Amino acid sequence: GFGVQLVDARNAFNEINRYLMLWEIYYRWHQGSRFAFNRYRHHNIVYVRDTPGNPAIKILSKEGIAQGCTFSMFCYGIGIMPLAERMRESVEDTLQPWYADDAATAGWAIMNARCMKFLCEHGPRYGYYPEPNKSIYVCKGQDEAVARDAYRELGLKINFSRGHRYLGSFIGCRTLKEDYI
């Protein structure tokens, strides 16, 4: 039942709990905390232009961080660290790489399923809303039955595949990898 779970989360940048994020930045990166506080203590103002010549539409964003802002990547990473650390303490027997809102786990199927269950239970507090029905579990054909049972046992529905794109690369069998390339 060994495999890799690729977690899909619902627009995590816009959903992150801004106040918890600022709190974490204050304690983990004190030198950057004043700048982060000044950047994110008020509503973000997003300007949207739909037609040239017409005035821009202003949208006030009360939660999350501004996508496209280089500084926001640092803020998001620090803001999501407590969730990642708690998951590592709770489910130790998996490799758990995170890149922004793209979480993945590699290990035995039951451990990967426990990681997904943990994210579904504890992620919303931090503004991280995983969507198991959009997430992918990459495994060999002979491991799929065991993996399906592990997820079914925890009441999770996930998609199974022999290979899938991950962060500009590919995880899976050689033939699908060659097709991807």
PDB file of N, CA, C and O in Angstrom, residues 96 115 169:
ATOM      1  N   GLN A  96       6.490  14.383   4.343  1.00  0.00           N
ATOM      2  CA  GLN A  96       5.438  15.379   4.150  1.00  0.00           C
ATOM      3  C   GLN A  96       6.007  16.680   3.588  1.00  0.00           C
ATOM      4  O   GLN A  96       6.168  17.660   4.307  1.00  0.00           O
ATOM      5  N   CYS A 115      -3.002  11.315   7.315  1.00  0.00           N
ATOM      6  CA  CYS A 115      -2.603  12.705   7.052  1.00  0.00           C
ATOM      7  C   CYS A 115      -3.764  13.490   6.442  1.00  0.00           C
ATOM      8  O   CYS A 115      -4.028  14.630   6.835  1.00  0.00           O
ATOM      9  N   SER A 169       6.851  18.839 -12.266  1.00  0.00           N
ATOM     10  CA  SER A 169       7.514  17.574 -12.544  1.00  0.00           C
ATOM     11  C   SER A 169       6.450  16.485 -12.644  1.00  0.00           C
ATOM     12  O   SER A 169       5.292  16.785 -12.883  1.00  0.00           O
TER      13      SER A 169
END
